[in-house]
Structures are given as structure tokens and as C-alpha cells.
Short mmCIF file of C-alpha atoms in Angstrom, two decimals:
data_model
loop_
_atom_site.label_atom_id
_atom_site.label_comp_id
_atom_site.label_asym_id
_atom_site.label_seq_id
_atom_site.Cartn_x
_atom_site.Cartn_y
_atom_site.Cartn_z
CA MET A 1 2.48 12.22 43.59
CA LYS A 2 1.06 15.71 43.97
CA LYS A 3 -2.33 16.48 42.48
CA SER A 4 -0.88 19.14 40.16
CA THR A 5 1.81 16.72 38.90
CA PHE A 6 -0.84 14.10 38.18
CA LYS A 7 -2.98 16.63 36.29
CA THR A 8 0.02 17.77 34.24
CA LEU A 9 0.97 14.20 33.41
CA ALA A 10 -2.62 13.35 32.43
CA LEU A 11 -2.78 16.45 30.22
CA VAL A 12 0.49 15.53 28.49
CA ILE A 13 -0.75 11.99 27.85
CA VAL A 14 -4.04 13.25 26.39
CA LEU A 15 -2.18 15.79 24.26
CA VAL A 16 0.19 13.12 22.91
CA LEU A 17 -2.76 10.83 22.12
CA VAL A 18 -4.48 13.66 20.22
CA ILE A 19 -1.33 14.62 18.31
CA ILE A 20 -0.52 11.07 17.18
CA GLN A 21 -3.96 10.81 15.56
CA PHE A 22 -2.58 13.01 12.76
CA PHE A 23 0.11 10.46 11.85
CA GLY A 24 -1.36 7.94 9.45
CA ILE A 25 -0.27 4.84 7.63
CA GLU A 26 -0.60 3.68 4.06
CA LYS A 27 -3.42 1.18 4.19
CA ASN A 28 -3.04 -2.26 2.66
CA ASN A 29 -5.94 -1.91 0.21
CA ASN A 30 -5.46 -3.00 -3.35
CA PRO A 31 -8.88 -3.71 -4.86
CA ILE A 32 -7.34 -4.97 -8.10
CA ALA A 33 -6.55 -8.69 -7.94
CA SER A 34 -2.87 -9.46 -8.38
CA LYS A 35 -1.86 -11.49 -11.41
CA ASN A 36 0.51 -13.32 -9.04
CA ALA A 37 -2.22 -14.38 -6.59
CA ILE A 38 -2.25 -18.05 -5.67
CA GLU A 39 -5.76 -18.58 -7.06
CA GLU A 40 -4.70 -17.16 -10.44
CA HIS A 41 -2.16 -19.96 -10.95
CA TYR A 42 -3.28 -22.91 -8.85
CA SER A 43 -6.45 -24.74 -7.97
CA VAL A 44 -8.00 -23.32 -4.80
CA PRO A 45 -11.37 -24.88 -3.99
CA PRO A 46 -14.09 -22.39 -2.93
CA LYS A 47 -14.16 -23.66 0.68
CA ILE A 48 -10.37 -23.28 1.01
CA GLN A 49 -10.49 -19.85 -0.64
CA GLN A 50 -13.11 -18.75 1.89
CA LEU A 51 -11.05 -20.08 4.81
CA LEU A 52 -7.98 -18.25 3.54
CA LYS A 53 -9.91 -15.00 3.08
CA THR A 54 -11.52 -15.23 6.49
CA SER A 55 -8.52 -16.41 8.50
CA CYS A 56 -5.42 -15.31 6.61
CA TYR A 57 -5.86 -12.59 4.01
CA ASP A 58 -6.10 -9.57 6.31
CA CYS A 59 -2.39 -10.00 7.09
CA HIS A 60 -1.22 -12.24 4.25
CA SER A 61 -2.53 -10.50 1.12
CA ASN A 62 -2.53 -7.09 -0.54
CA ASN A 63 -6.05 -6.30 0.61
CA THR A 64 -6.93 -5.90 4.27
CA THR A 65 -10.43 -5.36 5.61
CA TYR A 66 -9.88 -2.76 8.30
CA PRO A 67 -12.10 -2.64 11.40
CA TRP A 68 -13.32 0.69 12.80
CA TYR A 69 -10.67 0.77 15.52
CA SER A 70 -7.91 0.75 12.91
CA ASN A 71 -8.44 4.50 12.58
CA VAL A 72 -7.22 5.16 16.13
CA GLN A 73 -3.55 5.57 16.97
CA PRO A 74 -1.56 3.76 18.32
CA VAL A 75 -3.73 0.80 17.19
CA LYS A 76 -3.24 1.89 13.58
CA TRP A 77 0.55 1.48 13.92
CA TRP A 78 0.20 -1.85 15.71
CA LEU A 79 -2.06 -3.28 12.97
CA ASP A 80 0.21 -1.92 10.25
CA ASP A 81 3.17 -3.68 11.87
CA HIS A 82 1.25 -6.99 11.99
CA ILE A 83 0.20 -6.67 8.35
CA ARG A 84 3.70 -5.79 7.13
CA ASP A 85 5.18 -8.67 9.12
CA GLY A 86 2.53 -11.09 7.86
CA LYS A 87 3.10 -10.12 4.23
CA LYS A 88 6.86 -10.43 4.71
CA HIS A 89 6.42 -14.06 5.78
CA LEU A 90 3.72 -15.02 3.25
CA ASN A 91 1.68 -13.03 0.77
CA PHE A 92 -0.96 -15.07 -1.03
CA ASP A 93 -1.36 -12.25 -3.57
CA GLU A 94 2.32 -12.53 -4.53
CA PHE A 95 2.62 -16.30 -4.20
CA ASN A 96 3.48 -16.88 -7.85
CA THR A 97 6.54 -14.62 -7.58
CA TYR A 98 8.12 -17.16 -5.20
CA THR A 99 10.52 -19.82 -6.42
CA ILE A 100 9.26 -23.40 -6.43
CA LYS A 101 11.40 -24.15 -3.38
CA LYS A 102 10.00 -21.14 -1.51
CA LYS A 103 6.40 -22.01 -2.49
CA LEU A 104 6.79 -25.51 -1.11
CA HIS A 105 8.41 -24.20 2.07
CA LYS A 106 5.67 -21.61 2.61
CA LEU A 107 2.98 -24.24 2.15
CA ASP A 108 4.72 -26.45 4.74
CA GLU A 109 4.73 -23.45 7.08
CA VAL A 110 0.99 -22.90 6.51
CA VAL A 111 0.24 -26.44 7.71
CA GLU A 112 2.71 -26.22 10.59
CA THR A 113 1.46 -22.89 11.93
CA ILE A 114 -2.24 -23.77 11.75
CA ASN A 115 -1.69 -27.18 13.35
CA LYS A 116 0.31 -25.59 16.18
CA ASP A 117 -2.46 -22.95 16.59
CA GLU A 118 0.09 -20.22 15.87
CA MET A 119 -2.10 -18.91 13.06
CA PRO A 120 -4.34 -17.11 12.93
CA LEU A 121 -2.96 -15.09 15.82
CA THR A 122 -4.89 -15.17 19.08
CA SER A 123 -4.95 -11.37 19.10
CA TYR A 124 -6.78 -11.58 15.75
CA THR A 125 -9.24 -14.33 16.65
CA LEU A 126 -10.23 -12.55 19.88
CA ILE A 127 -11.93 -9.92 17.75
CA HIS A 128 -12.55 -12.03 14.62
CA ASP A 129 -14.14 -15.14 16.09
CA ASN A 130 -15.09 -16.38 12.63
CA ALA A 131 -11.37 -16.61 11.74
CA LYS A 132 -10.78 -19.52 14.13
CA LEU A 133 -10.04 -22.73 12.29
CA SER A 134 -11.79 -25.89 13.43
CA ALA A 135 -10.04 -29.25 13.42
CA THR A 136 -11.95 -30.06 10.22
CA ASP A 137 -10.86 -26.77 8.63
CA LYS A 138 -7.25 -27.53 9.45
CA LYS A 139 -7.48 -31.02 7.93
CA GLU A 140 -9.06 -29.62 4.78
CA VAL A 141 -6.36 -26.97 4.43
CA GLU A 142 -3.66 -29.59 5.00
CA ALA A 143 -5.19 -31.89 2.34
CA TRP A 144 -5.35 -28.97 -0.10
CA VAL A 145 -1.74 -28.01 0.64
CA ASN A 146 -0.61 -31.58 -0.01
CA GLU A 147 -2.43 -31.61 -3.37
CA LEU A 148 -1.08 -28.18 -4.25
CA LYS A 149 2.48 -29.26 -3.48
CA LYS A 150 2.06 -32.13 -5.97
CA GLU A 151 0.78 -29.64 -8.55
CA ILE A 152 3.73 -27.31 -7.96
CA ARG A 153 6.35 -30.06 -8.21
#
């Protein structure tokens, strides 16, 4: 590759990166607690609530805590996609809008995904080390889910 071609390509890449900074997203920040939130309708012990907030709520609620790098494109788009996808699968702030059957299914999925180490995502725990769930955390969440399922039925 000629030096002038490389310089032109580098300039185009830098220009594209600058231009995309002007394309934003609607952030997932709703400071008002939802009346449909799981904790508004069911018993969620403080320890479990803290685990959910630390390990799940950034992608599975209506209120994300955004890190500094979320202001840089294309990271902003990537995070937005993860959050939208997470909320599509399970939104703890809209949990009470689900049917009983869907609630029970989602709770089964919570246990399954944490026990298979599918959640929280590795890409999330690389940066949010405190979001990793220990074996004890997983057992406590599973015990809570089992109690909650009895309450829902």
C-alpha cells in the first residue's frame, strides 16, 4: 500500500469516528421507580436486591448506570444494543406486567443462566468485577427464586 493511500485511509477513518460522535442514543435512565418493578409486588430480600442491582439491572431494568466510555461511539451503540436486548429478555422493572406463566419461566431462566455462567455477560464482568456472582450468591439467588415461584403460584 502506498504511503499516500495509507494516509488517506487513516484520515477517512478518523473523520468517520469524529462524525459518528454526533449520533447519540436515548439513554436508559428512568429515575422514577416503576410501579411494575419486581420489588413493588414481591418479597426481595436486601441481599438479593443488591445482587440484582449490581449484576443485572444495568441491562435488565429501566435504569442503567452508564460508565464514562458509554459516551464514545461506537461503544455507545454497542451498549445500547446490549441494554435493549437484555430488557427484551427480562426487565425487572416491568416484571409485574408479565403473565404468571411468563414470570415463572423468566425466573427459571434467571437460575439457568447464572448457573451456566451465561449471566452476567463476561464482557460486562471484565469491566465490572463486582458484578461477578460467587457460588454462594448463585445459591442464594436460586433459593430466593424458588421461594418467589411459590409466592407467584
